[in-house]
JSON list of C-alpha atoms in Angstrom, two decimals:
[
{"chain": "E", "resi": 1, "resn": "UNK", "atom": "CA", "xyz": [0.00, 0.00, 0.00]},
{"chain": "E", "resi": 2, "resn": "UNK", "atom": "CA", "xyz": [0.75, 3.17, -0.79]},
{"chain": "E", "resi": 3, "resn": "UNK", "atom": "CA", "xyz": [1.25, 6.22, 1.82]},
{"chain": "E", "resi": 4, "resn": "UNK", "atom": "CA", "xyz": [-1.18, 9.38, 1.99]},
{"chain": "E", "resi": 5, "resn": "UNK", "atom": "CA", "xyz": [1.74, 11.78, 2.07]},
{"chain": "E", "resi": 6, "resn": "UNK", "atom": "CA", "xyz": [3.43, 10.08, -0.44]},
{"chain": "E", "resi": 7, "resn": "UNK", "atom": "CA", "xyz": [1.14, 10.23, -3.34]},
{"chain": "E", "resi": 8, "resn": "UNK", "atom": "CA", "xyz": [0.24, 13.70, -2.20]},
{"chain": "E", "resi": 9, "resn": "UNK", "atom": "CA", "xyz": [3.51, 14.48, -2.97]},
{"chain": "E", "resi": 10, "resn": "UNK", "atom": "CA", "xyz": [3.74, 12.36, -6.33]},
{"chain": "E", "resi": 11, "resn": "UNK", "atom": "CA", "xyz": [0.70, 14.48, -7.42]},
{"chain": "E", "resi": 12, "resn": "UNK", "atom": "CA", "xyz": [2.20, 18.19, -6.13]},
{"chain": "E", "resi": 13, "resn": "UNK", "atom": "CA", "xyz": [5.73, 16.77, -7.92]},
{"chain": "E", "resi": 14, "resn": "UNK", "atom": "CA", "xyz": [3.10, 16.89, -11.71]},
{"chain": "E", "resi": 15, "resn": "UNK", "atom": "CA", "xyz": [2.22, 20.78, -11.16]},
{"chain": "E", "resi": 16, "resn": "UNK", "atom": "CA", "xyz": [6.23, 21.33, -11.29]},
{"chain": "E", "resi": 17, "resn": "UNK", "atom": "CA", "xyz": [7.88, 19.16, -13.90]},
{"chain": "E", "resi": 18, "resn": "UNK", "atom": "CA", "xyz": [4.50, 18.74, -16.05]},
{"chain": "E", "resi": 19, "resn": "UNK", "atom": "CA", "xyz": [4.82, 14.75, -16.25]},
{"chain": "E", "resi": 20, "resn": "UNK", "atom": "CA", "xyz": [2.12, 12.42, -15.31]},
{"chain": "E", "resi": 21, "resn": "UNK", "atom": "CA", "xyz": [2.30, 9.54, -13.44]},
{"chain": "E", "resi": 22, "resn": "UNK", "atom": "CA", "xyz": [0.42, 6.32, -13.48]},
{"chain": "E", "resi": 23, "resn": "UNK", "atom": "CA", "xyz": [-3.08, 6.15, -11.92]},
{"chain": "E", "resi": 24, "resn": "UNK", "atom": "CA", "xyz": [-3.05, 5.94, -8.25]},
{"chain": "E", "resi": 25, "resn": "UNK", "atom": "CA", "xyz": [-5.82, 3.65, -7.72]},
{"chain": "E", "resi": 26, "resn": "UNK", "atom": "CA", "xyz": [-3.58, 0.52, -7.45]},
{"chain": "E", "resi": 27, "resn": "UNK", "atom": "CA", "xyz": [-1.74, 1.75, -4.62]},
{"chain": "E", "resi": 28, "resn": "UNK", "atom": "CA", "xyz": [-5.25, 1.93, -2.03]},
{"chain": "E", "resi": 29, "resn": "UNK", "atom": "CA", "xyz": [-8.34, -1.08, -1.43]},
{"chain": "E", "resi": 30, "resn": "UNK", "atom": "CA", "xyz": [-10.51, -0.49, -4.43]},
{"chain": "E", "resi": 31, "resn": "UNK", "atom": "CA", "xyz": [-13.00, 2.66, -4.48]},
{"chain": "E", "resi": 32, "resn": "UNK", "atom": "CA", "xyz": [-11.63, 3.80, -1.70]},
{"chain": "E", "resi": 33, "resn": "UNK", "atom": "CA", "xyz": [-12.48, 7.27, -1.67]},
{"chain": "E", "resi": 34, "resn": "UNK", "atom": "CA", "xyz": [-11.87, 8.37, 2.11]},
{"chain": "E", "resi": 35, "resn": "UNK", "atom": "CA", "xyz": [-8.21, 7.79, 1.20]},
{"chain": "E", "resi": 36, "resn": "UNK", "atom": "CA", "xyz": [-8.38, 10.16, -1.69]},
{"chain": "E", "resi": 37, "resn": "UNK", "atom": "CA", "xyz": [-9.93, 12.74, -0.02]},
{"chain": "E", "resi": 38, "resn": "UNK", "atom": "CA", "xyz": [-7.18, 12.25, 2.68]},
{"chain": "E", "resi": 39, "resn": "UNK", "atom": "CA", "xyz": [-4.78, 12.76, -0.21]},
{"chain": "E", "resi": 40, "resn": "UNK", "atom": "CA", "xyz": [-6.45, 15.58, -1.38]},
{"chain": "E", "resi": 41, "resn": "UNK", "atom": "CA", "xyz": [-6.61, 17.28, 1.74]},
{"chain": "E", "resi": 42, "resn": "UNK", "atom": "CA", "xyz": [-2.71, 16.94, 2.32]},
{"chain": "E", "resi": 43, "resn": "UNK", "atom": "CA", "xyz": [-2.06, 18.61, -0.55]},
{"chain": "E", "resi": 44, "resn": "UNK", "atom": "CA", "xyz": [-4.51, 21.46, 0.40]},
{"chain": "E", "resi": 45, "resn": "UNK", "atom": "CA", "xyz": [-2.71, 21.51, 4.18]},
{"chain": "E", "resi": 46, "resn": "UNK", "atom": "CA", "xyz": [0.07, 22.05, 1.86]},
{"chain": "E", "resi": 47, "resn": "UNK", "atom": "CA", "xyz": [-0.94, 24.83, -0.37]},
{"chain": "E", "resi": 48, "resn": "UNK", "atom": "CA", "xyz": [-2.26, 26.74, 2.10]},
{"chain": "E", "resi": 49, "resn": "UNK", "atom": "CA", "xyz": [0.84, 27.00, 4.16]},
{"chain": "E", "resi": 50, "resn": "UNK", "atom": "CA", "xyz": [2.53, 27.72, 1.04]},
{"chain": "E", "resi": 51, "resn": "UNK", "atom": "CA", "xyz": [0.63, 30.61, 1.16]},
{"chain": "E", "resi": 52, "resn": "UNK", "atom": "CA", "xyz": [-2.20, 30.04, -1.38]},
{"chain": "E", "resi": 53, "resn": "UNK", "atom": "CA", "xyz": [-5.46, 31.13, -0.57]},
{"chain": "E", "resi": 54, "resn": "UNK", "atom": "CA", "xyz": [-8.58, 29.01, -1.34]},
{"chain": "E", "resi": 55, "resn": "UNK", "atom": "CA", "xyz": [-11.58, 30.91, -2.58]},
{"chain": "E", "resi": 56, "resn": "UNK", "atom": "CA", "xyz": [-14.30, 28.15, -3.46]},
{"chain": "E", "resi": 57, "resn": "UNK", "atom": "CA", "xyz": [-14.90, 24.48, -3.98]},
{"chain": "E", "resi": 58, "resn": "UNK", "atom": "CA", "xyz": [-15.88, 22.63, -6.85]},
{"chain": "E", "resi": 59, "resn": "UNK", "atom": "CA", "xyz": [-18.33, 19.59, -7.66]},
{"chain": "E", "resi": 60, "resn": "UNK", "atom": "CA", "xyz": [-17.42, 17.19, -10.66]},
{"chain": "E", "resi": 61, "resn": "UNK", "atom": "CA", "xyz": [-18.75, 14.40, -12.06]},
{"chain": "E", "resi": 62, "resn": "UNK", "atom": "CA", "xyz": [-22.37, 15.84, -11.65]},
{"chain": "E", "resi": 63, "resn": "UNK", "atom": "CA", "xyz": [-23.60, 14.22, -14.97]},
{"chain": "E", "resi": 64, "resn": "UNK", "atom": "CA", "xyz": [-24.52, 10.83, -15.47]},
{"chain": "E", "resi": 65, "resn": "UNK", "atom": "CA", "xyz": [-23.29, 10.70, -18.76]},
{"chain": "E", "resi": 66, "resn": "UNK", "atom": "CA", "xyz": [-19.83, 11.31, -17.51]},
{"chain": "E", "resi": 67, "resn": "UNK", "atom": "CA", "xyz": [-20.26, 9.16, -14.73]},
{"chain": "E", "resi": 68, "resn": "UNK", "atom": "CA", "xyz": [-20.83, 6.10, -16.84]},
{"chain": "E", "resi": 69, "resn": "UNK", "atom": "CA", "xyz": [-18.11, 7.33, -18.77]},
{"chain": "E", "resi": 70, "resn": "UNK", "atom": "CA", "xyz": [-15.62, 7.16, -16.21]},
{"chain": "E", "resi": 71, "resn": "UNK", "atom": "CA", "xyz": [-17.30, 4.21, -14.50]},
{"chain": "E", "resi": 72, "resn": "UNK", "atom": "CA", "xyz": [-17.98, 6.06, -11.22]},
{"chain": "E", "resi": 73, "resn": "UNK", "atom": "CA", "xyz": [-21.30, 6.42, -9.55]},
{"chain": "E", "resi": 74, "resn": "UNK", "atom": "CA", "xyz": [-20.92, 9.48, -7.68]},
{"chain": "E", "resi": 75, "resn": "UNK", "atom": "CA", "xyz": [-19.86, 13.30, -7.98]},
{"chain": "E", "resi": 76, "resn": "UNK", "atom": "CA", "xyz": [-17.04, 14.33, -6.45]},
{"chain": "E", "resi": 77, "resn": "UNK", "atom": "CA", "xyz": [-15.68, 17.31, -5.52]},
{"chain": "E", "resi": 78, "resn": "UNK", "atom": "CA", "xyz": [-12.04, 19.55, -5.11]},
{"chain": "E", "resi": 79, "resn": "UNK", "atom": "CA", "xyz": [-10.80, 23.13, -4.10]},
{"chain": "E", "resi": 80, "resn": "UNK", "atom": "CA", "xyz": [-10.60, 26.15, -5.63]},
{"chain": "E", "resi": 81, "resn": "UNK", "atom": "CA", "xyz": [-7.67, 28.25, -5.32]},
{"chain": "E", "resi": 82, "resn": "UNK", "atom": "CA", "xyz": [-7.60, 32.02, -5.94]},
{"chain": "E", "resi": 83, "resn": "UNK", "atom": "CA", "xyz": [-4.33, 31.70, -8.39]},
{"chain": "E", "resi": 84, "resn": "UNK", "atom": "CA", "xyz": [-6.84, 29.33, -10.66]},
{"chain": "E", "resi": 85, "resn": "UNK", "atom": "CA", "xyz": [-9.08, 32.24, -11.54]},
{"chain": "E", "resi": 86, "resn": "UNK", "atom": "CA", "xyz": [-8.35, 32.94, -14.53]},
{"chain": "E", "resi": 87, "resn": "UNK", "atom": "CA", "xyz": [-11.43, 35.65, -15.05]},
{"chain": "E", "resi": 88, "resn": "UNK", "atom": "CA", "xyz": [-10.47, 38.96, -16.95]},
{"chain": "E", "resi": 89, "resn": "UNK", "atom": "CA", "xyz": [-7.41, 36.88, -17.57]},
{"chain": "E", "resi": 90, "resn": "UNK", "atom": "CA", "xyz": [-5.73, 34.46, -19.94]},
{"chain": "E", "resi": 91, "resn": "UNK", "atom": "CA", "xyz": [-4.93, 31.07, -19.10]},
{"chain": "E", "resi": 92, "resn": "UNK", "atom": "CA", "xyz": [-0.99, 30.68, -19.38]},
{"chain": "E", "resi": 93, "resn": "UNK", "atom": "CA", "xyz": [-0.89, 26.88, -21.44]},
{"chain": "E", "resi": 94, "resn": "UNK", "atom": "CA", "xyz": [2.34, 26.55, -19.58]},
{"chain": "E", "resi": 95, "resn": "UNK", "atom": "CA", "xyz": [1.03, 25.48, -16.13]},
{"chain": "E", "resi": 96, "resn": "UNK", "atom": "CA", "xyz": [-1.36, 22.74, -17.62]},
{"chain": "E", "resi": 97, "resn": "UNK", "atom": "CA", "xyz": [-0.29, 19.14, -19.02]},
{"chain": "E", "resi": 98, "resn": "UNK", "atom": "CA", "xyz": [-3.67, 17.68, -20.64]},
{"chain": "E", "resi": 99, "resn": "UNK", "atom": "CA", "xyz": [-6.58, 20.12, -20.36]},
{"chain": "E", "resi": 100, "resn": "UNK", "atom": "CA", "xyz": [-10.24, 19.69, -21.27]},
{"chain": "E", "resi": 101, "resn": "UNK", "atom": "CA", "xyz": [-12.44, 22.91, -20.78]},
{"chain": "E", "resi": 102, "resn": "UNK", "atom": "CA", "xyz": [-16.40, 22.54, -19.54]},
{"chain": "E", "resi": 103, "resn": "UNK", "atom": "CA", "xyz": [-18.81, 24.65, -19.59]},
{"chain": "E", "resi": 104, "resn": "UNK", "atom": "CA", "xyz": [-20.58, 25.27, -16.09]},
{"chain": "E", "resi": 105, "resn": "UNK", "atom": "CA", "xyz": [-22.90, 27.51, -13.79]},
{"chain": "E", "resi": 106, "resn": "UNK", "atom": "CA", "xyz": [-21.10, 28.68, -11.03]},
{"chain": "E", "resi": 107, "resn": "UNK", "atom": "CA", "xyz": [-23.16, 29.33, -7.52]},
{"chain": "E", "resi": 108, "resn": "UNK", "atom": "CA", "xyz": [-21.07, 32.06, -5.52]},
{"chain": "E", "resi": 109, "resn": "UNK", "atom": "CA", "xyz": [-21.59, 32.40, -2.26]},
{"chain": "E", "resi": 110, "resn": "UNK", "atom": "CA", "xyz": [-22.87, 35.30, -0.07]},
{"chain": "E", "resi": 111, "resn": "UNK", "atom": "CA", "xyz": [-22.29, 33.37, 3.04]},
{"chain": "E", "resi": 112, "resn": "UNK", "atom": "CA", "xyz": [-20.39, 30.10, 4.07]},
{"chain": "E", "resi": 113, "resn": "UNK", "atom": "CA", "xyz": [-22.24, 26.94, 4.44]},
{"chain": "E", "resi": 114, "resn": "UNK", "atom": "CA", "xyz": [-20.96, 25.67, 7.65]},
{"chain": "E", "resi": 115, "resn": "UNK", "atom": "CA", "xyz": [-24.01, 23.50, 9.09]},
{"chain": "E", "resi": 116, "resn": "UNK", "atom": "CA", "xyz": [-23.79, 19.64, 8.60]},
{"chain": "E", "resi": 117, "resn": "UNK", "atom": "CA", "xyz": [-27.53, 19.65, 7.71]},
{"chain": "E", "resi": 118, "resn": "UNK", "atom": "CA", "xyz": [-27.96, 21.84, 5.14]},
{"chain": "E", "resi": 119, "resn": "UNK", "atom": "CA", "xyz": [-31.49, 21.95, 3.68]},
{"chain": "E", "resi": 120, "resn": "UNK", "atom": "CA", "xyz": [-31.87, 22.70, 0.09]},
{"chain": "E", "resi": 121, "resn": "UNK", "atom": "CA", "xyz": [-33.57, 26.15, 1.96]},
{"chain": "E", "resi": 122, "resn": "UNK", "atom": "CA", "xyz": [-30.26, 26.85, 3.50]},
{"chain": "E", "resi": 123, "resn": "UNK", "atom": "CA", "xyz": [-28.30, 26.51, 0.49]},
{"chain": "E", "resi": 124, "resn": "UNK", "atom": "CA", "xyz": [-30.85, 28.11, -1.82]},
{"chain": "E", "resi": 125, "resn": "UNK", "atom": "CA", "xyz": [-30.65, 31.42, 0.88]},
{"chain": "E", "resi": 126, "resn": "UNK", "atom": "CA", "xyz": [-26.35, 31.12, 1.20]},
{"chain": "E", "resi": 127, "resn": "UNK", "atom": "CA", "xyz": [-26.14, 32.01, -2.87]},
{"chain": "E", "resi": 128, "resn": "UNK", "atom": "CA", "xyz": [-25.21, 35.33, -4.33]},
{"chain": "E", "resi": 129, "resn": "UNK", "atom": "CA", "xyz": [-25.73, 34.55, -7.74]},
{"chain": "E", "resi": 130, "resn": "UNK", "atom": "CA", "xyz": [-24.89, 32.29, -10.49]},
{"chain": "E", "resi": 131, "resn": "UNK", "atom": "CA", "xyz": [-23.02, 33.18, -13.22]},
{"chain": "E", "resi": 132, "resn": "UNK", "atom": "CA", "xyz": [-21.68, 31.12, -16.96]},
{"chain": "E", "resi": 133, "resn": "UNK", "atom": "CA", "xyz": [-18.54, 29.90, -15.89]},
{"chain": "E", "resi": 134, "resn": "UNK", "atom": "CA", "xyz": [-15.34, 27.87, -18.15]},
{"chain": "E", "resi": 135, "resn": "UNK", "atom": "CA", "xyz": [-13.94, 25.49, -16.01]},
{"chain": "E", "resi": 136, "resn": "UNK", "atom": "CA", "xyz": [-10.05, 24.14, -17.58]},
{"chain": "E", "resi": 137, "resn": "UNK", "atom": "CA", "xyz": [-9.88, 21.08, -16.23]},
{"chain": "E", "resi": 138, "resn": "UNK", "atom": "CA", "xyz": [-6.46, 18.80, -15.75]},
{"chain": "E", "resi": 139, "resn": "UNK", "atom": "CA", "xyz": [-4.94, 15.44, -14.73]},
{"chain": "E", "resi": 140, "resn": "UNK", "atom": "CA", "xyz": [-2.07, 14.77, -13.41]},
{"chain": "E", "resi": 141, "resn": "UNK", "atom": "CA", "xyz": [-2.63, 11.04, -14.28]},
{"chain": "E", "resi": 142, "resn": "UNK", "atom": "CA", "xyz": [-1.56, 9.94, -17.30]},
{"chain": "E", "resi": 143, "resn": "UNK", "atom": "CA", "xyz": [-4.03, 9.75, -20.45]},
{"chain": "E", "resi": 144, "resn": "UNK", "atom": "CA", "xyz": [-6.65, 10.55, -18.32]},
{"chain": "E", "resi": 145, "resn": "UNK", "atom": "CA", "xyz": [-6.99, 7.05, -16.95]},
{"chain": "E", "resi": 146, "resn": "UNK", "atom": "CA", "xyz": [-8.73, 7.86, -14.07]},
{"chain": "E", "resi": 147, "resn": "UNK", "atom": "CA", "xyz": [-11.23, 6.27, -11.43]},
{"chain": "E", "resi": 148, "resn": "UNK", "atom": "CA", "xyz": [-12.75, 7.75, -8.77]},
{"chain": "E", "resi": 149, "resn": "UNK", "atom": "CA", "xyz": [-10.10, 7.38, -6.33]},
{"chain": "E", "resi": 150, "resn": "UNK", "atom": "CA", "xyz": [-7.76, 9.09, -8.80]},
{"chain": "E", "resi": 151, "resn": "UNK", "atom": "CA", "xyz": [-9.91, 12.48, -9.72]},
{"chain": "E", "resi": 152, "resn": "UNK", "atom": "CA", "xyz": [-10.55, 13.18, -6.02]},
{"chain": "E", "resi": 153, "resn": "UNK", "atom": "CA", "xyz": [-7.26, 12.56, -4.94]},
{"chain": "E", "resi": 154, "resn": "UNK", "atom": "CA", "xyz": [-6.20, 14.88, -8.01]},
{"chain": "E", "resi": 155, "resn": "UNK", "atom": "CA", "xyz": [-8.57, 17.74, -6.12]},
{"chain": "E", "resi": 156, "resn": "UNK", "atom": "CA", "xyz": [-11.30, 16.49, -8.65]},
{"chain": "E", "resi": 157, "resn": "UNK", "atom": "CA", "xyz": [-8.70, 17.45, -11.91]},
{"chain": "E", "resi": 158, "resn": "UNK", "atom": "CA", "xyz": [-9.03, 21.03, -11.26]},
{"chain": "E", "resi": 159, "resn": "UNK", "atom": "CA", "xyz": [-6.55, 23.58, -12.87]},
{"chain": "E", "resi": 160, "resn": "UNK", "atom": "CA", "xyz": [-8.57, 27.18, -13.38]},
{"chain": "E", "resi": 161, "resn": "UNK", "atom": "CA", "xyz": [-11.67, 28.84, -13.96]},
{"chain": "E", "resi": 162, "resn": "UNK", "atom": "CA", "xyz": [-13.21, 31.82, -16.01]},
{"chain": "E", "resi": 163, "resn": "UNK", "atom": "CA", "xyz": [-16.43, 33.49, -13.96]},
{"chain": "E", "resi": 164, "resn": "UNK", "atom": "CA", "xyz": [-18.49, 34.92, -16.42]},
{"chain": "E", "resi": 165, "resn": "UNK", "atom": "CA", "xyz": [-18.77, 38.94, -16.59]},
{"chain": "E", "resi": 166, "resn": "UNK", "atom": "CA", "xyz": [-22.89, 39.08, -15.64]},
{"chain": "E", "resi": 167, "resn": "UNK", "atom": "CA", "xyz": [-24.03, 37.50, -12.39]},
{"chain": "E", "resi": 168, "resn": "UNK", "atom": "CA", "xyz": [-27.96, 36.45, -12.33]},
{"chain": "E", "resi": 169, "resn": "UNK", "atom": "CA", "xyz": [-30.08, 36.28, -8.93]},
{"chain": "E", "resi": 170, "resn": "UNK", "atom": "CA", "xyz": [-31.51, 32.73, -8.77]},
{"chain": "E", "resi": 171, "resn": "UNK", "atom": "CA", "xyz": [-35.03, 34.11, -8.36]},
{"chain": "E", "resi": 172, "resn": "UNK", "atom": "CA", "xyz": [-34.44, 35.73, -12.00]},
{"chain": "E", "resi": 173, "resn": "UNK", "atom": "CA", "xyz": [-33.09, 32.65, -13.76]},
{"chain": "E", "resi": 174, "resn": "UNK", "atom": "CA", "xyz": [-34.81, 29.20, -14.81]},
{"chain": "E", "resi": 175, "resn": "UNK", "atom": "CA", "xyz": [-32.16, 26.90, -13.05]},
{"chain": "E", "resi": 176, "resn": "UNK", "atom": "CA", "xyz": [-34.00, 23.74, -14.63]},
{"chain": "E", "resi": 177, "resn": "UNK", "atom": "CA", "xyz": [-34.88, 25.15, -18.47]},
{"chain": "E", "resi": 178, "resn": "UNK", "atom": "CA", "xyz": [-31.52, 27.11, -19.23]},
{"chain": "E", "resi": 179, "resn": "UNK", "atom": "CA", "xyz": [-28.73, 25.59, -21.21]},
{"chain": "E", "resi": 180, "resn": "UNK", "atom": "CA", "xyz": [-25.25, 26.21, -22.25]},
{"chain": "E", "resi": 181, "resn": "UNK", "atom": "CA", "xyz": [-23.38, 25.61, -24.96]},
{"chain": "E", "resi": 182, "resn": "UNK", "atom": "CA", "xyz": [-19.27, 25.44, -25.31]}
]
């Protein structure tokens, strides 16, 4: 088996030299997604006291169509970093090794959601707005072979994100009906 710290590290070593490495999933007991989150949370221990500041999460694998792709049966989800918002920016090419872009709604937040038992009520009332958002998503393992252990330990392939420049109240958009297109 395969140490916490130690793939943490394997996956921080990617963001530096660019390489890939093989997925992780081998290394841990089969789906096991505590461990990844473990592993994800190491490396966001680390970026923090490295002085990075987060600034919002992210859900993946929301679809069901992707799901089945990647032969998971459950979202997952990563952190947002303030350095990966790319908005009024350009995204430097440089930083990423295999990028996919998706279109998405993001929800920002007006207040934090700290209670365990969130109703729908409570997170319905804790949103801002939403706005279009690009999401430029990234793995650090190679070809994009990747389970569910191996997207959630990679902080659920994040690399950066464009907010869109006009922010909607939810009481003035059709959450259900609207679409997007990329």
């Amino acid at each position: 088996m395969t140490s916490v710290d130690e793939t943490a590290a394997r996956l921080r070593a990617c963001y530096d030299t660019g390489d890939t490495i093989p997925p992780i999933r081998d290394g841990f007991a089969e789906g096991d997604t505590d461990t990844a989150y473990a592993i994800q949370e190491a490396n966001t221990r680390f970026w923090v006291d490295q002085g990075r500041r987060l600034c919002g999460r992210k859900v993946g694998l929301t679809s069901k169509v992707v799901q089945q792709q990647l032969g998971v049966d459950q979202p997952d989800y990563g952190m947002l970093f303030a350095d990966t918002d790319m908005s009024g920016g350009e995204i430097d090419s440089s930083r990423l090794i295999q990028p996919r872009m998706e279109a998405e709604v993001a929800f920002v937040l007006g207040k934090d959601l700290t209670d365990p038992q969130l109703t729908l009520a409570d997170v319905l009332s804790a949103v801002d707005y939403a706005v279009a958002a690009l999401e430029v998503v990234d793995s650090r393992i190679a070809d994009w072979q990747i389970g569910i252990v191996d997207t959630i330990a990679d902080n659920g392939s994040s690399a950066m994100f464009v907010l869109g420049p006009e922010p909607c109240r939810l009481t003035d958009v059709d959450l259900l009906g609207c679409g997007m297109t990329l």
